[in-house]
Coordinates of N, CA and C in Angstrom, one line a residue:
Chain A
I660 N -46.0 -69.3 2.1 CA -45.4 -69.3 3.8 C -44.1 -69.2 4.2
L661 N -43.4 -68.9 4.9 CA -42.1 -68.1 5.9 C -41.6 -69.4 6.4
N662 N -40.7 -69.8 5.8 CA -40.3 -70.9 6.5 C -38.7 -70.7 6.5
V663 N -38.2 -71.1 7.9 CA -36.8 -70.8 8.5 C -36.2 -71.8 8.7
E664 N -34.9 -72.5 7.9 CA -33.9 -74.1 8.5 C -33.2 -74.0 8.8
Q665 N -32.6 -74.5 9.9 CA -31.6 -74.9 10.9 C -30.6 -75.9 10.5
S666 N -29.4 -76.0 10.3 CA -28.4 -77.7 10.3 C -28.0 -76.8 10.5
P667 N -27.1 -78.5 11.1 CA -28.1 -79.3 11.6 C -28.8 -79.6 12.4
Q668 N -29.1 -80.8 13.0 CA -30.4 -81.0 13.6 C -29.5 -80.8 15.3
S669 N -28.3 -81.6 15.3 CA -28.1 -81.8 16.2 C -26.5 -81.6 15.9
L670 N -25.5 -81.6 17.0 CA -24.2 -81.8 16.4 C -23.5 -82.0 17.6
H671 N -22.8 -83.2 17.4 CA -21.8 -83.9 19.1 C -20.1 -83.3 18.1
V672 N -19.8 -82.8 19.3 CA -18.5 -82.4 19.6 C -17.4 -82.1 20.6
Q673 N -16.0 -82.7 19.9 CA -15.6 -82.8 21.3 C -15.1 -80.8 21.8
E674 N -14.7 -81.1 22.7 CA -14.0 -79.9 23.6 C -12.6 -79.6 22.4
G675 N -12.8 -77.8 22.0 CA -12.1 -77.8 21.7 C -12.2 -77.6 19.9
D676 N -12.6 -78.0 19.5 CA -13.0 -78.0 17.9 C -13.6 -76.9 17.6
S677 N -13.5 -76.1 16.8 CA -14.6 -75.4 15.9 C -15.5 -76.7 15.3
T678 N -16.9 -75.3 15.2 CA -17.9 -75.9 14.3 C -18.7 -74.4 14.0
N679 N -19.8 -75.4 12.7 CA -20.5 -73.9 12.9 C -21.8 -74.9 12.1
F680 N -22.9 -74.0 12.4 CA -23.9 -74.4 11.9 C -25.0 -73.1 10.6
T681 N -25.7 -73.6 10.4 CA -27.3 -72.9 9.6 C -27.7 -72.2 9.4
C682 N -28.8 -71.3 9.8 CA -30.1 -70.5 9.2 C -29.8 -70.1 8.2
S683 N -31.2 -71.1 7.0 CA -31.4 -70.4 6.2 C -33.4 -70.1 5.9
F684 N -33.0 -68.7 5.1 CA -34.2 -67.5 5.7 C -35.1 -67.2 3.9
P685 N -35.9 -66.6 3.9 CA -36.6 -65.8 2.7 C -35.7 -64.6 2.9
S686 N -35.2 -64.7 0.9 CA -34.5 -63.8 1.3 C -35.1 -62.4 0.3
S687 N -36.5 -62.5 0.7 CA -37.7 -61.3 0.5 C -37.7 -60.7 2.0
N688 N -38.6 -59.3 1.6 CA -39.1 -59.1 3.4 C -37.9 -59.2 4.2
F689 N -36.9 -58.9 3.9 CA -35.6 -58.9 5.6 C -35.5 -58.0 5.9
Y690 N -35.8 -57.9 7.1 CA -36.0 -56.6 8.4 C -34.4 -57.0 9.1
A691 N -34.8 -58.4 10.3 CA -33.5 -58.3 10.5 C -33.5 -59.5 11.1
L692 N -32.2 -61.0 11.1 CA -32.2 -62.3 12.1 C -31.3 -61.8 13.1
H693 N -31.7 -62.8 14.2 CA -31.1 -63.0 16.2 C -30.9 -64.1 15.9
W694 N -29.6 -64.5 16.5 CA -29.1 -65.8 17.2 C -29.6 -65.5 18.4
Y695 N -30.0 -66.9 19.0 CA -30.2 -67.1 20.2 C -29.9 -68.2 20.9
R696 N -29.4 -68.1 22.0 CA -28.5 -69.3 23.1 C -29.8 -69.9 23.6
W697 N -30.2 -71.2 23.7 CA -31.2 -71.8 24.9 C -30.4 -73.0 25.4
E698 N -30.0 -72.6 26.4 CA -29.9 -74.1 27.3 C -30.7 -74.1 28.3
T699 N -30.8 -76.0 28.0 CA -32.0 -76.4 29.3 C -32.5 -76.0 30.3
A700 N -33.9 -75.4 30.3 CA -34.2 -74.8 31.8 C -34.0 -73.3 31.7
K701 N -33.2 -73.2 30.7 CA -32.9 -71.2 30.9 C -33.5 -70.6 29.8
S702 N -33.7 -69.9 30.0 CA -34.4 -68.4 29.2 C -33.7 -68.3 28.2
P703 N -34.3 -68.3 26.7 CA -33.5 -68.6 25.6 C -32.1 -66.6 25.4
E704 N -31.1 -66.6 25.7 CA -30.4 -65.6 25.6 C -30.5 -64.9 23.8
A705 N -30.0 -63.1 23.5 CA -30.0 -63.1 22.4 C -28.4 -62.7 22.5
L706 N -28.2 -63.4 20.9 CA -26.4 -63.9 20.8 C -26.2 -62.4 19.9
F707 N -27.1 -62.3 18.7 CA -26.4 -61.1 18.1 C -27.7 -61.1 17.2
V708 N -28.2 -59.4 16.9 CA -28.9 -59.0 16.5 C -28.8 -58.5 14.6
M709 N -28.4 -59.1 13.4 CA -28.5 -58.9 11.9 C -29.3 -58.4 11.2
T710 N -28.4 -57.1 10.8 CA -29.4 -56.2 10.0 C -29.2 -56.6 8.8
L711 N -27.5 -56.3 8.4 CA -26.7 -55.2 6.4 C -26.8 -56.8 6.1
N712 N -26.7 -57.2 5.3 CA -26.4 -57.8 3.7 C -24.7 -57.7 4.9
G713 N -23.9 -58.9 4.5 CA -22.5 -59.4 4.8 C -22.6 -59.2 6.3
D714 N -23.0 -58.6 7.2 CA -22.8 -58.4 8.2 C -21.6 -59.4 9.2
E715 N -20.8 -59.1 10.0 CA -20.4 -60.0 10.8 C -20.5 -59.7 12.2
K716 N -21.0 -60.6 13.0 CA -20.4 -59.7 14.1 C -20.3 -61.1 15.1
K717 N -18.8 -60.5 16.6 CA -18.3 -61.6 17.1 C -18.7 -61.0 18.8
K718 N -18.7 -62.4 19.8 CA -18.7 -62.1 21.1 C -17.6 -63.2 21.6
G719 N -16.8 -62.6 21.9 CA -15.6 -63.8 22.9 C -16.0 -64.7 21.3
R720 N -15.5 -65.9 21.7 CA -15.4 -66.9 20.5 C -16.8 -67.9 19.7
I721 N -17.7 -66.9 19.4 CA -18.7 -67.0 19.2 C -19.1 -65.7 17.9
S722 N -19.5 -66.5 16.2 CA -19.7 -64.9 15.6 C -21.0 -65.5 14.4
A723 N -20.7 -64.7 13.8 CA -22.1 -64.9 13.2 C -22.1 -63.7 12.0
T724 N -22.3 -64.7 10.4 CA -22.4 -63.7 9.0 C -23.2 -64.1 8.6
L725 N -23.6 -63.0 7.8 CA -25.2 -63.1 7.8 C -25.2 -62.3 5.4
N726 N -25.8 -63.6 4.9 CA -26.5 -62.9 3.2 C -27.1 -62.5 3.6
T727 N -27.9 -62.1 3.2 CA -30.0 -61.4 2.6 C -30.2 -61.4 1.6
K728 N -29.0 -61.9 0.7 CA -29.2 -62.1 -0.8 C -30.0 -63.2 -1.6
E729 N -28.7 -64.2 -0.1 CA -29.6 -65.6 -0.1 C -29.9 -66.2 0.6
G730 N -30.2 -65.8 1.4 CA -31.1 -65.8 2.6 C -30.1 -67.0 3.4
Y731 N -28.4 -66.6 4.1 CA -28.5 -67.4 5.3 C -28.3 -67.0 5.9
S732 N -27.5 -67.5 7.2 CA -26.7 -67.1 8.3 C -25.7 -68.1 9.1
Y733 N -24.4 -67.8 8.9 CA -23.5 -68.9 9.6 C -23.3 -68.2 10.9
L734 N -23.5 -69.9 12.1 CA -22.7 -68.7 13.5 C -21.7 -69.8 13.4
Y735 N -20.6 -69.8 14.2 CA -19.3 -70.1 14.3 C -18.8 -70.2 15.7
I736 N -18.2 -71.3 16.3 CA -17.8 -71.4 17.5 C -16.3 -71.6 17.0
K737 N -15.7 -71.0 17.8 CA -14.4 -71.5 17.9 C -14.3 -71.9 19.1
G738 N -12.9 -73.1 19.0 CA -12.8 -74.2 20.6 C -14.0 -73.7 21.4
S739 N -14.5 -75.2 21.1 CA -16.2 -75.2 21.8 C -15.3 -75.3 22.9
Q740 N -16.2 -75.2 24.1 CA -16.2 -75.5 25.2 C -17.7 -76.1 26.2
P741 N -17.5 -77.3 27.1 CA -18.7 -77.9 27.4 C -19.7 -76.9 27.7
E742 N -19.4 -75.3 28.4 CA -20.1 -74.5 29.0 C -21.2 -74.3 27.3
D743 N -21.0 -74.3 26.5 CA -21.1 -73.6 25.1 C -22.2 -74.2 24.9
S744 N -22.7 -76.1 25.5 CA -23.2 -76.7 25.1 C -25.0 -76.3 25.2
A745 N -25.8 -76.0 24.2 CA -27.0 -75.4 24.0 C -27.9 -75.7 22.8
T746 N -28.6 -74.8 23.2 CA -29.6 -75.0 21.6 C -29.6 -73.8 20.7
Y747 N -28.8 -73.5 19.0 CA -28.9 -72.5 18.9 C -30.0 -72.2 18.0
L748 N -30.6 -70.5 18.5 CA -31.9 -70.2 17.4 C -31.9 -69.6 16.5
C749 N -32.0 -69.2 15.7 CA -32.2 -68.0 14.9 C -33.6 -68.0 14.7
A750 N -34.5 -66.8 14.6 CA -35.4 -65.8 14.6 C -35.0 -64.8 13.5
F751 N -36.3 -64.6 12.2 CA -36.4 -64.0 11.0 C -37.6 -62.9 11.3
H752 N -36.9 -62.1 11.0 CA -38.4 -60.7 11.1 C -38.5 -60.3 9.9
T753 N -39.4 -59.9 9.7 CA -40.1 -58.9 8.5 C -40.5 -57.9 8.6
G754 N -40.4 -57.2 10.5 CA -40.3 -55.9 10.0 C -41.6 -55.9 11.1
G755 N -42.7 -56.8 10.9 CA -43.5 -56.5 12.5 C -43.5 -57.5 13.0
F756 N -44.5 -58.1 14.3 CA -44.4 -57.9 15.9 C -44.2 -59.7 15.6
K757 N -44.4 -60.1 13.8 CA -44.5 -61.7 14.8 C -42.9 -62.0 13.9
T758 N -42.2 -62.9 14.7 CA -41.3 -63.1 14.3 C -41.5 -65.7 14.3
I759 N -40.2 -65.7 12.9 CA -40.3 -66.8 12.7 C -39.5 -67.3 12.8
F760 N -39.1 -68.4 14.0 CA -37.9 -69.1 14.4 C -38.1 -70.7 13.8
G761 N -36.6 -70.7 14.2 CA -36.2 -72.0 13.1 C -36.3 -73.3 14.0
A762 N -35.9 -74.4 14.6 CA -36.5 -75.9 15.2 C -34.9 -75.3 15.9
G763 N -33.6 -74.8 15.5 CA -32.5 -75.0 16.8 C -31.5 -76.3 16.1
T764 N -30.6 -75.7 16.8 CA -29.5 -76.7 15.9 C -29.0 -77.1 17.3
R765 N -29.1 -78.3 18.4 CA -28.6 -78.7 19.5 C -27.3 -79.2 19.1
L766 N -26.3 -78.3 20.5 CA -25.2 -78.8 20.4 C -24.5 -79.2 21.5
F767 N -24.2 -80.9 21.5 CA -23.1 -80.6 22.0 C -21.7 -81.2 22.2
V768 N -21.5 -80.5 23.5 CA -19.3 -80.5 23.7 C -19.5 -81.6 24.9
K769 N -18.5 -82.5 24.2 CA -17.8 -83.2 25.3 C -16.5 -82.9 25.8
A770 N -16.4 -83.2 27.2 CA -15.3 -82.4 28.0 C -14.1 -83.4 27.4
Chain B
G36 N -40.5 -57.6 37.5 CA -39.6 -58.5 38.2 C -38.5 -57.4 37.2
A37 N -37.4 -58.5 37.6 CA -35.9 -58.3 37.0 C -36.0 -58.7 35.7
G38 N -36.6 -60.3 35.5 CA -36.8 -61.1 33.9 C -38.1 -61.2 34.1
V39 N -38.5 -61.6 32.9 CA -39.6 -62.6 32.4 C -39.5 -64.0 33.7
S40 N -41.3 -64.2 34.3 CA -41.5 -65.0 35.3 C -42.1 -65.7 34.6
Q41 N -41.7 -67.5 34.7 CA -42.5 -68.2 34.1 C -43.5 -69.6 35.2
S42 N -44.6 -69.9 35.3 CA -44.5 -70.7 36.4 C -46.4 -71.7 36.1
P43 N -45.8 -73.2 36.4 CA -45.3 -74.1 36.9 C -43.9 -73.8 35.8
S44 N -42.6 -74.7 35.9 CA -41.7 -74.8 35.3 C -41.3 -76.2 34.7
N45 N -42.6 -76.7 35.2 CA -42.7 -78.4 34.7 C -44.4 -78.5 35.1
K46 N -44.9 -79.4 34.4 CA -46.4 -80.2 34.4 C -46.7 -80.8 33.1
V47 N -47.5 -82.0 34.6 CA -47.6 -83.8 34.0 C -49.0 -83.1 34.4
T48 N -49.3 -84.1 33.0 CA -51.4 -83.6 33.4 C -51.7 -84.6 32.3
E49 N -52.2 -85.1 32.9 CA -53.6 -86.1 32.2 C -54.2 -85.7 31.1
K50 N -54.2 -86.3 29.8 CA -55.2 -85.8 28.4 C -56.1 -85.9 29.2
G51 N -57.2 -84.6 28.8 CA -58.5 -84.7 28.8 C -58.7 -83.1 29.8
K52 N -57.5 -82.9 30.8 CA -57.6 -82.2 31.6 C -57.8 -80.6 31.4
D53 N -57.2 -79.5 32.2 CA -57.3 -78.3 31.8 C -55.8 -77.6 32.5
V54 N -54.9 -76.9 32.0 CA -54.3 -76.1 32.9 C -54.0 -75.1 32.1
E55 N -53.1 -74.5 33.1 CA -52.8 -72.6 33.3 C -52.0 -72.9 33.2
L56 N -51.2 -72.1 32.5 CA -49.4 -71.6 32.9 C -49.7 -69.8 32.9
R57 N -49.0 -69.5 33.2 CA -48.5 -68.2 33.5 C -47.1 -67.3 33.2
C58 N -47.8 -66.2 33.5 CA -46.5 -65.6 32.8 C -46.1 -64.1 33.2
D59 N -45.3 -63.4 34.1 CA -45.3 -61.9 34.8 C -43.9 -62.2 34.0
P60 N -45.0 -60.3 32.9 CA -43.3 -59.8 32.0 C -42.9 -59.3 33.1
I61 N -41.9 -58.2 32.1 CA -40.8 -57.6 32.8 C -42.2 -56.0 32.8
S62 N -42.0 -55.9 34.6 CA -42.0 -54.5 34.6 C -42.5 -53.2 33.3
G63 N -43.6 -52.9 33.1 CA -43.3 -51.3 32.0 C -43.1 -52.2 30.4
H64 N -43.3 -53.3 30.4 CA -43.1 -53.9 29.5 C -44.1 -54.2 28.2
T65 N -44.7 -53.3 27.3 CA -46.2 -53.8 26.6 C -46.3 -54.4 26.0
A66 N -45.6 -55.2 24.9 CA -46.2 -56.8 24.6 C -45.1 -57.3 25.0
L67 N -46.4 -59.3 25.1 CA -46.4 -60.4 25.6 C -46.6 -60.5 24.4
Y68 N -45.8 -62.0 24.4 CA -46.1 -62.8 23.4 C -45.5 -65.0 24.4
W69 N -46.8 -65.3 23.5 CA -46.5 -67.0 24.1 C -46.5 -67.6 23.0
Y70 N -45.2 -68.4 23.0 CA -44.7 -69.6 22.1 C -44.6 -70.6 22.1
R71 N -45.0 -71.5 21.4 CA -44.4 -72.9 22.1 C -43.7 -73.5 20.9
Q72 N -42.5 -74.8 22.1 CA -41.6 -75.5 20.8 C -41.9 -76.9 21.4
S73 N -42.4 -78.1 19.9 CA -42.4 -79.1 20.1 C -41.4 -79.8 19.8
L74 N -41.4 -81.0 20.1 CA -40.1 -81.8 19.9 C -40.0 -82.0 18.7
G75 N -38.3 -81.3 17.9 CA -38.2 -80.8 17.2 C -38.5 -80.2 16.5
Q76 N -39.6 -79.2 17.0 CA -40.1 -78.2 15.9 C -39.5 -76.7 16.1
G77 N -39.7 -75.8 15.5 CA -38.6 -74.2 16.1 C -40.4 -73.8 16.9
L78 N -39.6 -72.6 17.2 CA -41.2 -72.2 18.1 C -41.8 -71.7 17.4
E79 N -43.2 -71.7 18.0 CA -44.3 -71.4 17.2 C -45.0 -70.3 17.7
F80 N -45.1 -69.0 17.3 CA -45.9 -68.6 17.7 C -47.4 -68.3 18.2
L81 N -47.8 -68.0 19.3 CA -49.4 -69.0 20.0 C -50.2 -67.4 19.5
I82 N -50.0 -66.3 20.1 CA -50.2 -65.2 20.6 C -49.5 -63.9 20.9
Y83 N -50.1 -62.8 20.9 CA -49.9 -61.8 21.1 C -50.1 -60.7 21.4
F84 N -49.8 -59.8 22.4 CA -50.4 -58.5 23.4 C -50.0 -57.7 23.6
Q85 N -50.2 -56.5 22.7 CA -49.8 -54.8 22.8 C -50.8 -53.9 23.9
G86 N -50.2 -54.0 24.6 CA -51.0 -52.4 25.9 C -52.4 -52.9 25.4
N87 N -53.2 -52.4 25.4 CA -54.5 -52.1 25.5 C -55.3 -53.0 23.7
S88 N -54.8 -53.4 22.6 CA -55.7 -53.3 21.9 C -55.6 -55.1 22.0
A89 N -56.3 -55.2 20.9 CA -56.8 -56.8 20.8 C -55.3 -57.1 20.3
P90 N -55.5 -58.7 21.5 CA -54.8 -60.1 21.4 C -54.7 -59.4 19.7
D91 N -53.8 -60.5 18.9 CA -53.4 -61.0 17.9 C -53.7 -62.3 18.2
K92 N -54.5 -63.5 18.3 CA -54.9 -64.4 18.7 C -53.9 -65.8 17.7
S93 N -54.0 -65.6 16.1 CA -53.5 -66.0 15.3 C -53.2 -67.1 15.1
G94 N -51.9 -67.1 15.9 CA -51.6 -68.6 15.6 C -51.6 -70.1 17.4
L95 N -53.3 -69.2 17.5 CA -53.3 -70.1 18.9 C -54.1 -71.8 17.9
P96 N -53.8 -73.1 18.1 CA -53.7 -74.3 17.4 C -54.9 -74.3 16.8
S97 N -55.8 -74.4 18.0 CA -57.4 -74.5 18.5 C -58.1 -74.2 19.7
D98 N -59.5 -74.6 19.3 CA -60.5 -73.5 20.6 C -60.5 -74.0 22.0
R99 N -59.4 -75.0 21.8 CA -59.0 -75.1 23.1 C -58.2 -74.3 24.2
F100 N -57.2 -73.7 23.3 CA -56.7 -72.6 23.7 C -57.0 -71.6 24.0
S101 N -57.0 -70.8 24.6 CA -57.5 -68.9 24.7 C -55.8 -68.5 25.9
A102 N -56.3 -66.7 26.3 CA -54.9 -66.4 26.6 C -55.6 -65.4 27.1
E103 N -55.2 -64.9 28.3 CA -55.8 -63.1 28.5 C -54.4 -62.7 29.2
R104 N -54.5 -61.6 29.8 CA -53.5 -60.7 30.0 C -54.4 -59.4 31.3
T105 N -54.1 -59.6 31.8 CA -54.8 -58.7 33.1 C -54.4 -57.6 33.6
G106 N -54.6 -56.3 33.4 CA -54.2 -55.0 34.4 C -52.8 -55.1 33.3
G107 N -52.8 -55.7 32.2 CA -51.6 -55.0 30.9 C -50.3 -55.7 32.0
S108 N -50.6 -56.6 32.5 CA -49.6 -57.1 32.9 C -49.1 -58.7 33.2
V109 N -49.8 -59.2 33.8 CA -49.9 -60.7 34.3 C -50.1 -61.7 33.1
S110 N -50.0 -62.9 32.2 CA -50.8 -63.3 30.8 C -51.2 -64.6 32.2
T111 N -51.7 -65.2 31.1 CA -52.2 -66.8 31.7 C -53.0 -67.2 30.3
L112 N -52.7 -68.4 30.5 CA -52.5 -69.7 29.0 C -53.0 -70.6 29.6
T113 N -54.3 -70.2 28.7 CA -55.4 -71.8 29.1 C -55.5 -73.3 28.0
I114 N -55.7 -74.5 28.5 CA -55.9 -75.3 27.4 C -57.2 -76.4 28.1
Q115 N -57.4 -76.1 27.6 CA -58.5 -76.8 28.2 C -58.6 -78.3 27.7
R116 N -59.3 -79.5 28.0 CA -58.8 -80.8 27.5 C -57.6 -81.1 26.7
T117 N -56.9 -81.4 27.8 CA -55.3 -81.1 26.9 C -55.5 -82.7 26.2
Q118 N -54.4 -82.6 25.4 CA -54.2 -83.6 24.1 C -52.8 -84.0 24.3
Q119 N -52.2 -85.5 24.2 CA -50.8 -85.1 24.2 C -50.0 -84.4 22.9
E120 N -50.4 -84.2 22.0 CA -49.5 -83.0 20.8 C -49.6 -81.9 21.3
D121 N -50.7 -81.5 22.5 CA -50.0 -80.3 23.1 C -48.8 -80.3 24.1
S122 N -48.1 -81.5 24.2 CA -46.7 -81.6 24.7 C -45.5 -80.5 23.9
A123 N -45.6 -79.6 24.8 CA -44.0 -78.9 24.5 C -43.5 -78.0 25.3
V124 N -42.8 -77.1 24.9 CA -42.1 -76.9 26.2 C -43.1 -75.2 25.4
Y125 N -43.3 -74.4 26.4 CA -44.4 -73.4 26.4 C -43.4 -72.0 26.7
L126 N -43.0 -70.8 25.8 CA -42.0 -69.9 26.5 C -42.8 -68.2 26.1
C127 N -42.5 -67.7 27.4 CA -43.1 -65.8 26.9 C -42.1 -65.4 27.0
A128 N -42.5 -64.3 26.3 CA -41.5 -62.9 26.3 C -42.0 -61.9 26.1
S129 N -41.3 -60.9 26.7 CA -41.9 -59.7 26.7 C -40.9 -58.5 26.1
S130 N -41.8 -57.6 25.1 CA -40.9 -56.7 24.8 C -41.0 -55.2 25.2
L131 N -40.6 -54.2 25.3 CA -41.0 -52.7 25.7 C -41.7 -52.3 24.2
T132 N -40.8 -52.3 22.9 CA -42.6 -51.7 22.1 C -43.0 -52.9 21.6
G133 N -42.6 -53.7 21.3 CA -43.5 -55.1 20.6 C -42.4 -54.8 19.1
D134 N -41.7 -54.6 19.1 CA -41.3 -54.2 17.6 C -40.6 -56.1 17.3
S135 N -40.8 -56.4 17.7 CA -39.9 -57.4 17.9 C -38.4 -58.2 18.0
Y136 N -37.5 -56.2 18.7 CA -36.8 -56.4 18.7 C -37.1 -56.7 20.5
G137 N -35.7 -56.4 20.9 CA -35.1 -56.7 21.9 C -36.6 -57.9 23.2
Y138 N -36.9 -59.3 22.8 CA -37.4 -59.5 23.5 C -36.2 -60.3 24.0
T139 N -37.4 -60.0 26.1 CA -37.2 -61.2 26.6 C -37.0 -62.2 27.1
F140 N -36.4 -63.5 27.3 CA -38.0 -64.3 27.0 C -37.9 -65.2 28.9
G141 N -38.9 -65.8 29.3 CA -39.2 -66.6 30.4 C -38.0 -67.5 30.3
S142 N -38.0 -69.0 31.0 CA -37.1 -70.3 31.3 C -38.1 -71.2 30.8
G143 N -39.5 -70.8 30.4 CA -40.3 -71.7 30.0 C -40.9 -72.6 30.7
T144 N -42.4 -73.4 30.4 CA -43.1 -74.3 31.0 C -42.7 -75.6 30.2
R145 N -42.0 -76.5 30.5 CA -42.6 -77.9 30.2 C -43.6 -78.2 30.1
L146 N -44.7 -78.9 29.2 CA -45.6 -79.2 29.6 C -46.0 -80.4 28.9
T147 N -45.9 -81.7 29.7 CA -46.3 -83.2 29.4 C -47.5 -83.6 29.5
V148 N -48.1 -84.0 28.2 CA -49.8 -84.1 28.9 C -49.2 -86.2 28.6
V149 N -50.0 -87.3 29.6 CA -49.9 -88.2 29.4 C -51.2 -89.1 30.0

C-alpha cells in the first residue's frame, strides 16, 4: 500500500519565524511530487511540481527540495506571514491518474 | 467556466438522508476526479472520469456512493443513507489530459452528517 506521510500535523509559529515541514513518500515508482496550499473554504492551489532527484523550487518566500532516493521532500517558508496560514498538502504521483495525497500540515501564523 | 465550481459549499444533513454534491469542471477538461478529506486524514481518491471511458470507481467506499458525469461535463456525487463517517470535505478536480498533472480543484463541499 502506497502511503504518503506529512509531518508535523500542525504547526503554530509567530510572524517572522521561518519554518519547514516534511513529506515522506515511497522511494520506488516515483514520477512526480506536487505541493499544494489549501486555505479554508478555498481551492487547493498548486505550489510546486517536482520531478527530479535534487530538485529545488522557489516561489517568493516558499521553497521546496526533493530527495527521491530516500523518499522525502521539504517545504520551507522564510519569514512566515499570517497570510501563509493554510494547510500544505503534498501529492505523490506514480505516473498513472491516481494521486496519493498526504494528510497535510496545517500552519498557523500568529501576528 | 473559469474555474471548477462545486455546490453546495456546505451541507448539513441528518443521518439516513440522501445527498447530492455537484461539480462543474473547467470547460474542455476531459478528466474529472472526486476526492474527500475526512478529519485528520489525507485526500482520499473516490472516482475518476475520463472522456467517454467507463469511470474508475475503485475508490468509492461503499455501494451507498455513486457518481455520474452527464455529457462529459457536470458531475454529481450521490451519497445514499448518509452515515456520520461520511462527514468530510468533498473536493472535485478537473484536468485537461487526465495524467495527474495540472489538477484544478474546486473549493469543496463540507458535508456534516448529524
